[in-house]
Amino acid sequence: MVGRHDQTTDPELLAALLQARRGTAFFARKLNELSDAELDGDSLLPGWTRRHITAHIGYNARAIARLVEWAATGVETPMYPSTAVRDHEIDFGATLSPIALRHLFDHSAVHLNVEWRDLPEDAWHHKVRTIQGREVAATETVWMRTREVWMHAVDLDNGATFRDIPVPVLERLLKDITGAWKARGTDEDLVVKVTDCDLTLGDPTSASPTVVSGPLAAVVEWVAGRGNGGVTAVVPRVDAVEGFVDAVPPAPKWI
Ligand code: ZN
């Protein structure tokens, strides 16, 4: 039976769903503040207009809904047939009329939310596969969506900043991204220090690391490759003066 409430009663999962729904509402607000003409403007992502961001977020909801349907039915329905198809879909979506783009965002978000709401408790643990080939439980789809809506709301370049993103989302982003560096071995001699929550990540074995530090929101902005406004760096050099502040290097790639 289809209900108006989530089928799951798991408090952790319900909290995660709330974070995704808040992020969706936040993205919707930033999108709705933009006029149709402003949709043509650049986003913070190189080569992408705000139209591309909106199309990507809409198709992303559909792709994630396919994973939730997979978990519900046991019938394999991948996110996308391939990354080429995904990219083509975004390019196509960016050409839609403003009203069609806004509908795409709204309808896909509602559809995904219904899929989540009606997924039975036990089906949340069924395994599905992401576009990167990762086998994950359906519960992971909530985080997959959460990070997209919050980060891309900032990418709309319409006044949202990383400081608008809830702390638990920032912390998980930081863990995800530095974890991806570690898996790729790209964090060698790099240490990341979060000054407002006493957190140190990166390469703990380095004798002379580059240390990038700042408050949580600024550090996540930097690790995500979105700018270095609020962080400082100390780069080791033979002739370095203790505490000398250097130019901030670009963060290693994570996707
Ligand atoms: Zn994305």
Short mmCIF file of C-alpha atoms and ligand atoms in Angstrom, two decimals:
data_model
loop_
_atom_site.label_atom_id
_atom_site.label_comp_id
_atom_site.label_asym_id
_atom_site.label_seq_id
_atom_site.Cartn_x
_atom_site.Cartn_y
_atom_site.Cartn_z
CA MET A 1 0.00 0.00 0.00
CA VAL A 2 1.19 3.48 -0.78
CA GLY A 3 1.30 5.73 2.24
CA ARG A 4 2.03 9.36 2.88
CA HIS A 5 4.84 8.50 5.29
CA ASP A 6 8.17 6.81 4.89
CA GLN A 7 7.94 3.03 5.12
CA THR A 8 11.24 2.87 6.94
CA THR A 9 11.32 3.53 10.68
CA ASP A 10 15.11 3.48 10.99
CA PRO A 11 15.95 6.78 12.76
CA GLU A 12 19.37 7.12 11.09
CA LEU A 13 17.87 6.64 7.65
CA LEU A 14 15.03 9.04 8.38
CA ALA A 15 17.58 11.68 9.43
CA ALA A 16 19.50 11.08 6.21
CA LEU A 17 16.30 11.40 4.16
CA LEU A 18 15.57 14.70 5.90
CA GLN A 19 19.02 15.99 4.91
CA ALA A 20 18.38 15.03 1.26
CA ARG A 21 14.93 16.65 1.29
CA ARG A 22 16.29 19.83 2.84
CA GLY A 23 19.02 19.92 0.20
CA THR A 24 16.43 19.50 -2.54
CA ALA A 25 14.37 22.33 -1.06
CA PHE A 26 17.50 24.48 -0.86
CA PHE A 27 18.38 23.78 -4.50
CA ALA A 28 14.77 24.55 -5.48
CA ARG A 29 14.95 27.89 -3.67
CA LYS A 30 18.20 28.90 -5.36
CA LEU A 31 16.82 27.79 -8.74
CA ASN A 32 13.53 29.65 -8.27
CA GLU A 33 15.40 32.85 -7.42
CA LEU A 34 16.90 32.81 -10.90
CA SER A 35 14.99 34.40 -13.77
CA ASP A 36 14.63 32.43 -17.00
CA ALA A 37 17.27 34.67 -18.63
CA GLU A 38 19.67 34.08 -15.72
CA LEU A 39 19.55 30.33 -16.39
CA ASP A 40 21.75 31.03 -19.40
CA GLY A 41 24.51 32.34 -17.13
CA ASP A 42 27.66 30.48 -16.17
CA SER A 43 27.73 28.12 -13.19
CA LEU A 44 30.80 27.60 -11.03
CA LEU A 45 31.63 24.45 -13.02
CA PRO A 46 33.85 25.10 -16.04
CA GLY A 47 31.95 24.74 -19.33
CA TRP A 48 28.57 24.38 -17.63
CA THR A 49 25.81 27.00 -17.56
CA ARG A 50 23.13 27.00 -14.87
CA ARG A 51 21.02 25.11 -17.39
CA HIS A 52 23.50 22.24 -17.35
CA ILE A 53 23.45 22.15 -13.55
CA THR A 54 19.64 22.08 -13.48
CA ALA A 55 19.42 19.39 -16.17
CA HIS A 56 22.07 17.33 -14.36
CA ILE A 57 20.20 17.56 -11.05
CA GLY A 58 16.93 16.56 -12.74
CA TYR A 59 18.39 13.57 -14.57
CA ASN A 60 20.35 12.62 -11.47
CA ALA A 61 17.06 12.26 -9.54
CA ARG A 62 15.71 10.03 -12.28
CA ALA A 63 18.88 7.93 -12.28
CA ILE A 64 18.79 7.52 -8.51
CA ALA A 65 15.08 6.69 -8.67
CA ARG A 66 16.00 3.86 -11.05
CA LEU A 67 18.29 2.44 -8.36
CA VAL A 68 15.52 2.67 -5.78
CA GLU A 69 13.15 0.88 -8.19
CA TRP A 70 15.84 -1.78 -8.67
CA ALA A 71 16.00 -2.27 -4.91
CA ALA A 72 12.20 -2.48 -4.74
CA THR A 73 11.65 -4.92 -7.60
CA GLY A 74 14.90 -6.85 -7.91
CA VAL A 75 14.87 -6.00 -11.64
CA GLU A 76 18.21 -4.47 -12.60
CA THR A 77 17.72 -0.89 -13.78
CA PRO A 78 21.08 0.94 -13.96
CA MET A 79 21.45 4.67 -13.33
CA TYR A 80 22.47 5.30 -16.94
CA PRO A 81 23.31 2.97 -19.86
CA SER A 82 26.78 4.60 -19.94
CA THR A 83 28.58 7.79 -18.93
CA ALA A 84 28.41 8.92 -22.58
CA VAL A 85 24.60 8.63 -22.49
CA ARG A 86 24.53 10.54 -19.19
CA ASP A 87 26.67 13.36 -20.61
CA HIS A 88 24.61 13.52 -23.78
CA GLU A 89 21.43 13.70 -21.72
CA ILE A 90 22.79 16.68 -19.77
CA ASP A 91 23.79 18.50 -22.97
CA PHE A 92 20.33 17.87 -24.38
CA GLY A 93 18.60 18.92 -21.16
CA ALA A 94 20.50 22.20 -21.16
CA THR A 95 18.75 23.12 -24.41
CA LEU A 96 15.23 22.71 -22.97
CA SER A 97 12.99 25.73 -22.53
CA PRO A 98 13.18 27.31 -19.06
CA ILE A 99 9.73 25.98 -18.15
CA ALA A 100 10.63 22.46 -19.27
CA LEU A 101 13.89 22.61 -17.31
CA ARG A 102 12.08 23.72 -14.17
CA HIS A 103 9.50 20.95 -14.64
CA LEU A 104 12.28 18.42 -15.09
CA PHE A 105 13.77 19.44 -11.76
CA ASP A 106 10.42 19.51 -9.92
CA HIS A 107 8.94 16.30 -11.28
CA SER A 108 12.10 14.23 -10.97
CA ALA A 109 12.55 15.36 -7.36
CA VAL A 110 8.96 14.46 -6.47
CA HIS A 111 9.28 11.09 -8.22
CA LEU A 112 12.48 10.20 -6.36
CA ASN A 113 10.92 11.22 -3.09
CA VAL A 114 7.94 8.92 -3.69
CA GLU A 115 10.26 6.03 -4.54
CA TRP A 116 12.13 6.55 -1.28
CA ARG A 117 8.96 7.00 0.75
CA ASP A 118 7.40 3.76 -0.50
CA LEU A 119 10.50 1.58 -0.32
CA PRO A 120 9.79 -1.15 2.27
CA GLU A 121 12.09 -1.38 5.28
CA ASP A 122 13.91 -4.56 4.18
CA ALA A 123 14.36 -3.42 0.55
CA TRP A 124 16.57 -0.56 1.76
CA HIS A 125 19.28 -3.17 2.30
CA HIS A 126 19.07 -4.63 -1.20
CA LYS A 127 22.19 -4.11 -3.27
CA VAL A 128 22.31 -1.87 -6.34
CA ARG A 129 25.20 -0.66 -8.52
CA THR A 130 26.23 2.94 -9.13
CA ILE A 131 27.50 4.39 -12.41
CA GLN A 132 31.04 4.02 -10.99
CA GLY A 133 30.39 0.27 -10.59
CA ARG A 134 30.18 0.38 -6.80
CA GLU A 135 27.87 -2.19 -5.16
CA VAL A 136 25.93 -0.35 -2.47
CA ALA A 137 22.83 -0.84 -0.36
CA ALA A 138 19.82 1.22 -1.42
CA THR A 139 20.35 3.35 1.70
CA GLU A 140 23.42 4.84 -0.04
CA THR A 141 21.17 6.45 -2.68
CA VAL A 142 20.13 8.98 -0.06
CA TRP A 143 23.69 10.22 0.41
CA MET A 144 24.34 10.10 -3.36
CA ARG A 145 21.48 12.54 -3.83
CA THR A 146 22.26 14.64 -0.75
CA ARG A 147 25.75 15.58 -1.91
CA GLU A 148 24.51 16.41 -5.41
CA VAL A 149 21.74 18.81 -4.36
CA TRP A 150 23.76 20.66 -1.73
CA MET A 151 26.96 21.08 -3.73
CA HIS A 152 25.29 21.91 -7.03
CA ALA A 153 23.10 24.50 -5.28
CA VAL A 154 26.38 26.32 -4.63
CA ASP A 155 27.44 25.70 -8.23
CA LEU A 156 24.38 27.65 -9.43
CA ASP A 157 26.48 30.68 -8.42
CA ASN A 158 23.46 32.45 -7.09
CA GLY A 159 24.52 33.36 -3.58
CA ALA A 160 24.66 29.93 -1.93
CA THR A 161 27.96 29.08 -0.24
CA PHE A 162 29.45 26.06 1.47
CA ARG A 163 28.52 27.74 4.77
CA ASP A 164 24.86 27.06 3.86
CA ILE A 165 25.53 23.31 3.81
CA PRO A 166 24.72 21.52 7.10
CA VAL A 167 27.76 20.45 9.12
CA PRO A 168 27.03 16.67 8.94
CA VAL A 169 26.87 16.95 5.13
CA LEU A 170 30.15 18.90 5.05
CA GLU A 171 31.83 16.34 7.30
CA ARG A 172 30.74 13.44 5.13
CA LEU A 173 31.81 15.25 1.97
CA LEU A 174 35.23 15.81 3.49
CA LYS A 175 35.51 12.16 4.45
CA ASP A 176 34.37 11.02 0.97
CA ILE A 177 36.76 13.27 -0.91
CA THR A 178 39.84 12.65 1.22
CA GLY A 179 38.96 8.94 1.09
CA ALA A 180 38.92 9.11 -2.71
CA TRP A 181 42.36 10.75 -2.64
CA LYS A 182 43.67 7.99 -0.41
CA ALA A 183 42.27 5.30 -2.69
CA ARG A 184 44.01 6.98 -5.65
CA GLY A 185 47.17 7.80 -3.73
CA THR A 186 46.91 11.48 -4.63
CA ASP A 187 47.12 12.81 -1.07
CA GLU A 188 50.84 12.16 -0.66
CA ASP A 189 52.52 14.88 1.43
CA LEU A 190 49.20 16.67 1.87
CA VAL A 191 47.57 17.33 5.21
CA VAL A 192 44.18 18.99 5.62
CA LYS A 193 43.36 20.65 8.95
CA VAL A 194 39.89 21.76 9.95
CA THR A 195 40.39 24.52 12.50
CA ASP A 196 36.88 24.77 13.91
CA CYS A 197 36.38 21.09 14.75
CA ASP A 198 39.92 19.87 15.44
CA LEU A 199 40.01 17.41 12.56
CA THR A 200 43.14 16.42 10.61
CA LEU A 201 43.01 14.35 7.43
CA GLY A 202 45.29 13.41 4.56
CA ASP A 203 48.74 11.84 4.64
CA PRO A 204 49.77 11.23 8.27
CA THR A 205 53.10 9.60 7.34
CA SER A 206 54.62 12.57 5.53
CA ALA A 207 57.68 14.14 7.14
CA SER A 208 57.23 17.49 5.35
CA PRO A 209 53.62 17.85 4.22
CA THR A 210 51.88 20.79 2.61
CA VAL A 211 49.31 21.77 5.22
CA VAL A 212 46.04 23.35 4.08
CA SER A 213 43.84 24.62 6.90
CA GLY A 214 40.70 26.59 7.56
CA PRO A 215 37.18 26.33 8.93
CA LEU A 216 35.12 23.29 7.85
CA ALA A 217 33.06 25.00 5.12
CA ALA A 218 36.15 26.60 3.56
CA VAL A 219 38.14 23.35 3.69
CA VAL A 220 35.33 21.41 2.00
CA GLU A 221 35.03 24.11 -0.65
CA TRP A 222 38.75 23.70 -1.34
CA VAL A 223 38.86 19.86 -1.30
CA ALA A 224 35.83 19.80 -3.64
CA GLY A 225 37.77 21.94 -6.11
CA ARG A 226 35.44 24.92 -5.72
CA GLY A 227 37.96 27.58 -4.68
CA ASN A 228 40.39 28.48 -1.92
CA GLY A 229 38.83 31.60 -0.46
CA GLY A 230 38.83 30.65 3.19
CA VAL A 231 41.87 28.39 3.53
CA THR A 232 45.57 28.99 4.06
CA ALA A 233 48.48 26.78 3.08
CA VAL A 234 51.94 26.17 4.47
CA VAL A 235 54.20 24.56 1.88
CA PRO A 236 57.45 23.01 3.14
CA ARG A 237 60.65 24.51 1.66
CA VAL A 238 64.28 24.36 2.59
CA ASP A 239 64.39 28.10 3.15
CA ALA A 240 60.92 28.29 4.71
CA VAL A 241 60.31 30.73 7.51
CA GLU A 242 58.32 29.18 10.35
CA GLY A 243 54.61 29.89 9.87
CA PHE A 244 55.08 31.50 6.45
CA VAL A 245 51.79 31.49 4.51
CA ASP A 246 52.05 30.28 0.92
CA ALA A 247 49.80 30.37 -2.12
CA VAL A 248 47.17 27.65 -1.81
CA PRO A 249 47.79 24.80 -4.28
CA PRO A 250 44.85 23.28 -6.21
CA ALA A 251 43.27 20.30 -4.48
CA PRO A 252 43.84 16.84 -5.97
CA LYS A 253 41.04 15.58 -8.22
CA TRP A 254 38.47 13.29 -6.58
CA ILE A 255 36.00 12.39 -9.35
ZN ZN B 1 26.94 16.11 -10.00
#
